[in-house]
Amino acid sequence: MKVWNSCLKAILLVFGLVLLMPQPGNAIPAFARKYGVRCYTCHTVPPALNKNGYMFKRLGYRMPPDEMDGSKPAPKITALDKNIKFDLINTFAILLQASATEDKNIAETGTTPPATDTSAFSFNLDEAALFVAGPVPETGFSYFVHYEMYQDGSNGLEQGFGQWHGGRANSSYFLKAGQMHMQEGEGTRAAMFYNLFPDPAYFLTNTDPNGVTLDQAPVGVDGGYTWASNYFKNIFAVSAKVTNGLDANGNAILNASTKNAKDFWVDGDYWFGPDGGVTAMYYHGSKDQVQNAGAENEFTYTPSFDRVGAMGNYLFFDKLDVLGGYIHGRDDWQWDQGDTGQNYTSNTYHVEGDYYIKTGTAFMARLDRGTQKITLQPTMHTRAWGVGVEHAMTQMGNVILRASYNEEHDGDPVALLGTTDKLFKLDLRFAW
């Protein structure tokens, strides 16, 4: 407990000093460099998107026009960047994140052999990533590449796709193909993986016993349509993806495989008011599953699964952002080969409040609750909550210091055991 208290005091001391320090503005990320704006043009605090940032993505990384008042036709997609000269430097961005953590894992009592609690303090390089993205001038084409140079001890391509946009700024459509995140960035703010906390909310990242999660980046195609009213006061958008889905280990299938059935995902978004929105999504797929691996009764089968969810947020007085969401999941399940009529079900809920005390500085708190149940087994409960504060150390918003505490209790619906994890984290994120 003394170590935890010392860690917390250090966090508060650092933030006290940071909040009082001057804010120089020098290095800025690629899109902000290109358009000569601050990161807050598209983010509340990076990486959380605002309504303008959402439209920026929906238009293929082109800035929504200011003059769209309905007095004349909205500009075509191909005309949005016609007056901006191409610059190679403005297509590249680098992200670096380092942290200090105090992690304590509390094991479930009554296990055989008895499990022990663990605790560790560490300094970490969380991520080093390279981004290459932007529109092809005076065409409807754009591209996006996200390469992890280092994350959790490994590296590799996280996302890489090309896309084409047609229509006008207030009524556009797109088609993209490649490796892309399943859920990230497609919905309103409560449905996005990138948020003010170091990690996404539990209700978005829950992984079931079949290895299925929304936190995946498979290969596939994505299409959508976006409509916007004058001055982008209201935005309505729909999207649909067809992907290779997941392999038997729960990893995204990036190459040819023996899995013939494709997964599909649909999403509808409605933005309104100063910066509020609602999202509805549905995901259906199937995967090869190895059941009872290593045991005498090991077998394989192909379960199908469904996820349906609704999320929303509203920004009050440009200060308090209230978010919430719900996702229901259902999988086929077999304890023994040939079992029928059995399933895994989950229900996860999320509430969050983010308070922006000034531009670039926010306090946040969130709470997740979930239940998981497999046929013939008791219902297991999961609870997670977190609090944090983050502050932009530059006027542009590209250097972020954040302190957070998260506590999560997970219930395993197969083993009927639970663990509790408590994590203090102080991290620094730099984007150029």
XYZ file of C-alpha atoms in Angstrom:
432
model
C 0.000 0.000 0.000
C 2.929 2.357 0.712
C 4.185 1.919 -2.850
C 0.710 2.654 -4.220
C 0.386 5.777 -2.062
C 3.814 6.979 -3.218
C 2.829 6.359 -6.841
C -0.403 8.308 -6.403
C 1.378 11.216 -4.709
C 3.900 11.333 -7.549
C 1.080 11.426 -10.106
C -0.662 14.301 -8.339
C 2.599 16.218 -7.964
C 3.467 15.854 -11.634
C 0.019 16.991 -12.709
C 0.110 19.926 -10.341
C 3.330 21.105 -11.960
C 2.104 20.426 -15.491
C -1.119 22.350 -15.047
C 0.899 25.415 -14.073
C 3.595 25.195 -16.733
C 3.538 27.245 -19.965
C 2.357 25.533 -23.139
C 4.745 25.905 -26.081
C 3.450 24.828 -29.491
C 6.002 23.519 -31.983
C 5.669 19.995 -33.437
C 2.223 19.047 -34.757
C 0.834 15.844 -36.373
C 0.501 15.404 -40.116
C -3.107 16.492 -40.730
C -2.779 19.482 -38.423
C 0.413 20.470 -40.250
C -1.345 20.192 -43.591
C -4.291 22.415 -42.692
C -2.532 24.735 -40.242
C -4.856 23.911 -37.334
C -4.577 22.556 -33.822
C -5.415 18.952 -32.903
C -8.621 20.195 -31.224
C -10.118 20.920 -34.633
C -10.853 17.175 -34.878
C -10.431 15.962 -31.268
C -11.838 16.813 -27.857
C -8.472 15.747 -26.444
C -6.485 13.445 -28.762
C -7.236 10.724 -29.676
C -10.996 11.126 -28.941
C -12.774 12.458 -32.048
C -15.337 15.261 -32.112
C -18.032 15.735 -34.773
C -15.665 17.562 -37.107
C -13.085 14.781 -36.787
C -15.742 12.208 -37.588
C -16.661 14.065 -40.794
C -12.965 14.425 -41.648
C -12.682 10.628 -41.683
C -15.972 10.141 -43.541
C -14.749 12.475 -46.301
C -11.526 10.516 -46.802
C -9.239 12.731 -44.656
C -10.502 15.966 -46.236
C -11.524 18.971 -44.138
C -15.282 19.676 -44.122
C -15.975 23.060 -45.798
C -16.918 26.064 -43.651
C -19.211 27.677 -46.229
C -21.811 24.890 -46.451
C -24.881 27.042 -45.635
C -27.252 25.693 -48.299
C -27.148 28.841 -50.461
C -25.233 26.948 -53.146
C -24.392 23.305 -53.867
C -21.893 21.747 -51.482
C -18.446 21.198 -53.035
C -17.630 17.883 -54.617
C -15.295 15.524 -52.774
C -12.626 15.988 -55.453
C -12.694 19.779 -54.942
C -12.200 19.836 -51.158
C -8.379 19.844 -51.321
C -7.819 21.483 -54.714
C -6.139 24.587 -53.244
C -3.789 22.669 -50.923
C -0.414 21.737 -52.389
C 0.758 18.173 -51.802
C 3.573 17.882 -49.242
C 5.138 14.516 -48.420
C 5.903 15.599 -44.825
C 2.174 16.171 -44.237
C 1.363 12.529 -44.990
C 3.548 11.034 -42.227
C 2.981 10.903 -38.476
C 4.768 9.159 -35.610
C 3.262 8.217 -32.249
C 5.330 7.377 -29.165
C 3.931 6.458 -25.755
C 5.813 5.588 -22.562
C 4.445 4.901 -19.099
C 5.122 4.035 -15.488
C 2.707 1.504 -13.993
C 1.895 -0.154 -10.700
C -0.108 -3.318 -11.425
C -1.632 -5.536 -8.755
C -3.493 -8.765 -9.555
C -5.631 -10.319 -6.828
C -6.328 -14.012 -7.404
C -9.604 -15.757 -6.644
C -9.681 -17.618 -3.316
C -10.483 -21.320 -3.092
C -8.455 -22.434 -6.109
C -6.449 -25.670 -6.178
C -3.536 -25.216 -5.923
C -4.015 -21.893 -4.098
C -3.362 -18.905 -6.377
C -1.151 -16.053 -5.175
C -1.492 -12.303 -5.586
C 1.074 -10.519 -7.745
C 2.281 -6.930 -7.818
C 4.761 -5.175 -10.114
C 6.046 -1.664 -10.749
C 7.578 -0.979 -14.167
C 8.652 1.606 -16.713
C 7.378 0.771 -20.187
C 7.564 1.709 -23.840
C 3.883 1.125 -24.639
C 3.875 1.949 -28.325
C 5.863 3.295 -31.236
C 3.699 3.625 -34.347
C 4.019 5.035 -37.854
C 1.070 6.443 -39.794
C 0.967 7.256 -43.514
C -2.359 8.687 -44.642
C -4.089 11.272 -46.759
C -6.144 11.959 -49.896
C -4.782 11.816 -53.436
C -5.134 15.458 -54.645
C -8.130 16.236 -56.871
C -9.322 12.624 -56.933
C -11.735 10.644 -54.811
C -8.981 8.322 -53.594
C -7.292 8.257 -50.184
C -5.180 5.827 -48.178
C -4.349 4.926 -44.591
C -1.508 2.814 -43.178
C -0.922 2.191 -39.468
C 2.241 0.224 -38.719
C 3.153 -0.710 -35.167
C 6.934 -0.449 -34.893
C 6.617 -1.676 -31.309
C 3.628 -2.660 -29.190
C 3.611 -5.233 -26.393
C 6.934 -6.652 -27.570
C 5.952 -7.128 -31.210
C 5.525 -5.214 -34.443
C 3.450 -5.472 -37.603
C 0.773 -3.885 -39.752
C -2.219 -2.773 -37.684
C -4.262 -1.264 -40.533
C -3.709 -0.671 -44.226
C -6.404 0.188 -46.760
C -7.278 2.275 -49.776
C -10.616 3.984 -50.293
C -12.589 5.944 -52.846
C -15.149 8.667 -52.072
C -17.740 10.142 -54.380
C -20.507 12.724 -54.184
C -20.448 16.044 -52.375
C -19.472 17.179 -48.886
C -23.088 16.977 -47.682
C -23.961 13.723 -49.458
C -21.059 11.341 -49.988
C -20.402 7.641 -50.354
C -17.269 5.520 -50.083
C -15.815 2.096 -50.674
C -12.635 0.878 -48.989
C -10.688 -2.382 -49.026
C -7.806 -3.763 -47.004
C -7.046 -4.480 -43.352
C -9.133 -2.292 -41.053
C -10.414 -2.142 -37.486
C -13.826 -3.695 -37.050
C -15.386 -1.054 -34.799
C -12.902 1.799 -34.198
C -13.807 5.187 -35.619
C -17.023 4.056 -37.287
C -19.521 5.193 -34.655
C -20.174 8.255 -32.545
C -17.859 8.936 -29.611
C -19.334 6.363 -27.190
C -18.756 3.629 -29.810
C -15.095 4.458 -30.500
C -12.162 2.443 -29.209
C -9.879 5.492 -29.063
C -10.944 7.552 -26.053
C -9.520 9.560 -23.156
C -8.445 6.492 -21.161
C -5.337 4.436 -21.986
C -7.494 1.453 -22.995
C -10.960 1.085 -24.550
C -13.977 0.450 -22.350
C -14.607 -3.146 -21.273
C -17.949 -3.411 -23.081
C -16.121 -2.896 -26.405
C -13.186 -5.227 -25.725
C -14.824 -8.162 -23.926
C -13.460 -11.422 -25.384
C -15.761 -14.437 -25.104
C -14.661 -18.071 -24.502
C -14.750 -18.679 -28.281
C -12.125 -15.952 -28.739
C -14.520 -13.442 -30.352
C -14.064 -9.705 -29.723
C -14.868 -6.430 -31.484
C -11.233 -5.454 -30.926
C -9.927 -6.931 -34.186
C -8.524 -5.773 -37.526
C -9.477 -8.269 -40.254
C -9.160 -7.981 -44.038
C -12.301 -7.059 -45.944
C -14.313 -4.412 -47.760
C -16.290 -1.527 -46.262
C -18.873 0.746 -47.842
C -20.985 3.594 -46.555
C -23.040 6.732 -47.099
C -22.955 10.051 -45.205
C -25.545 12.868 -45.231
C -25.086 16.234 -43.509
C -27.365 19.227 -42.972
C -26.262 22.850 -43.363
C -23.122 23.665 -41.361
C -22.992 19.946 -40.418
C -25.389 20.509 -37.540
C -26.867 17.055 -38.096
C -25.109 14.070 -39.633
C -26.541 10.705 -40.575
C -24.244 7.890 -41.707
C -24.451 4.171 -42.416
C -21.624 1.675 -42.976
C -21.340 -2.037 -43.748
C -18.325 -4.377 -43.770
C -17.706 -7.875 -45.070
C -14.492 -9.453 -43.720
C -12.553 -12.705 -43.451
C -13.196 -12.662 -39.707
C -11.249 -14.646 -37.097
C -9.276 -17.884 -37.134
C -9.455 -20.714 -34.590
C -7.138 -18.795 -32.223
C -9.277 -15.663 -32.323
C -6.801 -13.750 -34.512
C -7.871 -11.758 -37.563
C -7.479 -13.731 -40.807
C -5.142 -11.726 -43.045
C -4.478 -14.287 -45.779
C -6.173 -17.211 -47.538
C -7.658 -19.795 -45.168
C -10.008 -22.771 -45.079
C -12.756 -20.601 -43.551
C -15.229 -19.896 -46.363
C -18.000 -18.081 -44.474
C -17.546 -14.318 -44.221
C -18.378 -12.069 -41.277
C -20.497 -8.966 -41.746
C -20.990 -5.816 -39.690
C -23.386 -2.867 -40.058
C -23.493 0.476 -38.266
C -25.758 3.540 -38.208
C -24.705 6.893 -36.704
C -26.595 10.110 -35.991
C -24.771 13.225 -34.763
C -26.776 16.164 -33.406
C -26.531 19.219 -31.198
C -23.162 20.694 -30.255
C -21.353 17.338 -30.240
C -23.768 14.545 -29.328
C -24.626 11.356 -31.151
C -26.109 7.870 -31.105
C -24.876 4.668 -32.747
C -26.459 1.289 -33.413
C -24.348 -1.666 -34.608
C -24.752 -5.338 -35.460
C -22.062 -7.962 -36.100
C -22.581 -11.543 -37.272
C -19.911 -14.114 -37.999
C -18.570 -17.602 -37.482
C -15.198 -19.181 -36.743
C -13.487 -22.537 -36.442
C -13.240 -23.532 -32.811
C -10.992 -26.080 -31.066
C -12.861 -27.213 -27.971
C -11.315 -28.927 -24.926
C -7.834 -28.436 -26.403
C -5.320 -31.043 -25.201
C -7.938 -33.211 -23.472
C -9.132 -36.658 -24.518
C -12.458 -35.206 -25.691
C -10.904 -32.496 -27.904
C -12.986 -31.716 -30.998
C -13.573 -28.947 -33.520
C -16.775 -27.252 -34.636
C -17.889 -23.964 -36.213
C -19.936 -21.735 -33.903
C -21.713 -18.657 -35.224
C -22.019 -15.510 -33.126
C -23.893 -12.212 -32.981
C -23.247 -8.845 -31.370
C -25.815 -6.057 -31.218
C -25.277 -2.750 -29.482
C -26.437 0.823 -28.959
C -24.268 3.701 -27.730
C -24.691 7.439 -27.288
C -23.228 10.618 -25.873
C -24.162 14.255 -25.318
C -21.889 17.206 -24.561
C -23.443 19.598 -22.050
C -22.329 23.264 -22.037
C -19.211 22.289 -24.053
C -17.850 20.955 -20.754
C -19.429 17.696 -19.612
C -19.586 14.760 -22.013
C -21.915 11.992 -20.815
C -21.540 8.642 -22.590
C -23.274 5.288 -22.343
C -23.668 2.018 -24.176
C -24.960 -1.550 -24.192
C -23.848 -4.628 -26.168
C -25.537 -8.028 -26.207
C -23.644 -11.079 -27.408
C -24.717 -14.598 -28.292
C -22.558 -17.532 -29.494
C -23.188 -21.139 -30.340
C -21.597 -23.358 -27.701
C -20.786 -27.056 -27.297
C -19.500 -28.699 -24.138
C -19.279 -32.047 -25.959
C -19.256 -32.887 -29.634
C -22.738 -32.930 -31.104
C -24.388 -30.846 -28.362
C -27.286 -28.763 -29.693
C -29.284 -25.867 -28.334
C -26.517 -24.571 -26.080
C -25.106 -21.049 -26.158
C -22.956 -18.414 -24.549
C -24.643 -15.073 -23.814
C -23.283 -11.787 -22.537
C -24.704 -8.397 -21.612
C -22.337 -5.487 -21.042
C -23.166 -1.919 -19.983
C -21.059 1.238 -19.970
C -21.441 4.733 -18.497
C -18.830 7.488 -18.570
C -18.451 11.165 -17.727
C -15.674 13.343 -19.173
C -15.323 16.897 -17.863
C -13.222 19.374 -19.857
C -12.048 22.032 -17.421
C -10.294 23.869 -20.263
C -9.074 23.157 -23.769
C -6.717 20.199 -23.613
C -7.414 19.249 -19.984
C -10.026 16.711 -18.909
C -11.099 14.638 -15.934
C -12.790 11.328 -16.732
C -14.607 8.549 -14.908
C -16.284 5.416 -16.219
C -18.077 2.302 -15.031
C -18.726 -1.006 -16.828
C -20.880 -3.922 -15.741
C -21.299 -7.237 -17.499
C -22.772 -10.718 -17.189
C -21.670 -13.865 -19.007
C -23.388 -17.235 -19.002
C -22.898 -20.578 -20.720
C -25.701 -23.156 -20.829
C -25.696 -25.342 -17.683
C -23.351 -22.922 -15.874
C -24.080 -20.149 -13.324
C -24.035 -16.516 -14.438
C -20.655 -14.809 -13.977
C -20.337 -11.080 -13.341
C -17.685 -8.617 -14.470
C -17.262 -5.097 -13.133
C -14.755 -2.455 -14.146
C -14.296 1.183 -13.255
C -11.698 3.857 -13.803
C -10.847 7.477 -13.121
C -8.228 9.688 -14.696
C -6.987 13.103 -15.689
C -5.080 14.163 -18.784
C -3.490 17.384 -19.928
C -2.107 18.590 -23.256
C 1.376 20.009 -22.699
C 1.453 21.955 -25.975
C -1.013 24.401 -27.493
C -1.368 22.148 -30.499
C -2.404 19.175 -28.351
C 0.176 16.717 -29.673
C 1.897 15.963 -26.332
C -0.431 14.458 -23.722
C 0.329 13.586 -20.104
C -2.214 11.320 -18.424
C -2.710 9.650 -15.058
C -5.329 6.952 -14.517
C -6.467 4.252 -12.142
C -8.482 1.281 -13.393
C -9.863 -1.668 -11.463
C -11.426 -4.693 -13.162
C -12.907 -7.903 -11.763
C -13.387 -10.604 -14.410
C -15.507 -13.709 -14.016
C -14.565 -16.679 -16.214
C -17.812 -18.368 -17.395
C -15.970 -21.627 -18.219
C -13.755 -22.130 -15.146
C -16.189 -20.251 -12.858
C -13.293 -18.340 -11.309
C -12.526 -14.651 -11.074
C -9.562 -12.301 -10.800
C -9.251 -8.641 -9.864
C -6.699 -6.340 -11.485
C -5.774 -2.896 -10.140
C -3.657 -0.613 -12.310
C -2.148 2.816 -11.666
C -0.704 4.297 -14.842
C 1.142 7.503 -15.661
C 1.819 7.829 -19.370
C 3.169 10.384 -21.814
C 2.060 10.349 -25.479
C 3.898 12.285 -28.179
C 2.610 12.635 -31.755
C 4.486 14.283 -34.610
